[in-house]
Amino acid sequence: MSICQLLDFKSIDDERGQLVALEAMKNIPFQIKRIYYMTGLDSQYPRGFHAHKQLKQVAVCLKGRCRFVLDNGSKREEVWLDTPAQGLFIGEMVWREMHDFSNDCVLIVLASEYYAEDDYIRDYQQFNKEVNNG
Ligand code: TYD
């Protein structure tokens, strides 16, 4: 099964613009406890480089584009996000990196839990060990 699970959102488009609605337990497969967003991104500075023990997230590129790398400890996949009509679901214990941000890139992330630093695994070797040895 693919690590990269792209969610296609219904987009209501007309001459006034584009509207996309995200709803917990409907097109977002968890209760949303937190939303954060990233602006002023720079392709010189990739982000992420961590996994989460419990957290589930959906990332949406509201403007511009960027390349996500996802790694489950056995394989690595990449996907470009470049439309507000798609979200990338990232489950627990998936290493993620974000690269190649366009200058206008705006990323929003919906998260299943409040921020907790102790849910992060920021060391790839540790992630690999935990995910492969249970
Ligand atoms: P981090 O998740 O490491 O960002 P990235 O993986 O994109 O580089 O978060 C960067 C900093 O922001 C880190 O010090 C933790 C803090 N932070 C919060 O305080 N609350 C949050 O909801 C998030 C996502 C990060």
PDB file of C-alpha atoms in Angstrom, residues 38 40-49 61 63-68 80-81 97-107:
ATOM      1  CA  MET A  38       3.401  27.877   7.473  1.00  0.00           C
ATOM      2  CA  GLY A  40       7.434  32.583   4.269  1.00  0.00           C
ATOM      3  CA  LEU A  41       8.830  29.217   3.289  1.00  0.00           C
ATOM      4  CA  ASP A  42      12.113  29.027   1.427  1.00  0.00           C
ATOM      5  CA  SER A  43      13.401  26.200  -0.781  1.00  0.00           C
ATOM      6  CA  GLN A  44      16.817  26.606   0.858  1.00  0.00           C
ATOM      7  CA  TYR A  45      15.330  25.460   4.148  1.00  0.00           C
ATOM      8  CA  PRO A  46      13.520  22.132   3.995  1.00  0.00           C
ATOM      9  CA  ARG A  47      11.330  21.348   7.013  1.00  0.00           C
ATOM     10  CA  GLY A  48       9.943  18.381   8.851  1.00  0.00           C
ATOM     11  CA  PHE A  49      12.550  15.651   9.387  1.00  0.00           C
ATOM     12  CA  CYS A  61      -0.934  23.422   0.112  1.00  0.00           C
ATOM     13  CA  LYS A  63      -0.925  28.348  -2.460  1.00  0.00           C
ATOM     14  CA  GLY A  64       2.158  27.496  -4.504  1.00  0.00           C
ATOM     15  CA  ARG A  65       3.685  24.059  -4.262  1.00  0.00           C
ATOM     16  CA  CYS A  66       6.089  21.889  -2.326  1.00  0.00           C
ATOM     17  CA  ARG A  67       7.404  18.338  -2.348  1.00  0.00           C
ATOM     18  CA  PHE A  68       6.692  15.988   0.536  1.00  0.00           C
ATOM     19  CA  TRP A  80       4.031  17.237  -4.859  1.00  0.00           C
ATOM     20  CA  LEU A  81       1.268  19.246  -3.202  1.00  0.00           C
ATOM     21  CA  GLU A  97      10.223  15.956   5.025  1.00  0.00           C
ATOM     22  CA  MET A  98       9.074  19.011   3.081  1.00  0.00           C
ATOM     23  CA  HIS A  99      11.283  20.288   0.258  1.00  0.00           C
ATOM     24  CA  ASP A 100      11.316  22.613  -2.747  1.00  0.00           C
ATOM     25  CA  PHE A 101       8.857  25.213  -1.497  1.00  0.00           C
ATOM     26  CA  SER A 102       7.807  27.711  -4.138  1.00  0.00           C
ATOM     27  CA  ASN A 103       8.260  31.327  -2.988  1.00  0.00           C
ATOM     28  CA  ASP A 104       4.505  31.770  -2.577  1.00  0.00           C
ATOM     29  CA  CYS A 105       3.936  28.433  -0.812  1.00  0.00           C
ATOM     30  CA  VAL A 106       1.381  28.423   2.018  1.00  0.00           C
ATOM     31  CA  LEU A 107       0.891  25.164   3.902  1.00  0.00           C
TER      32      LEU A 107
END
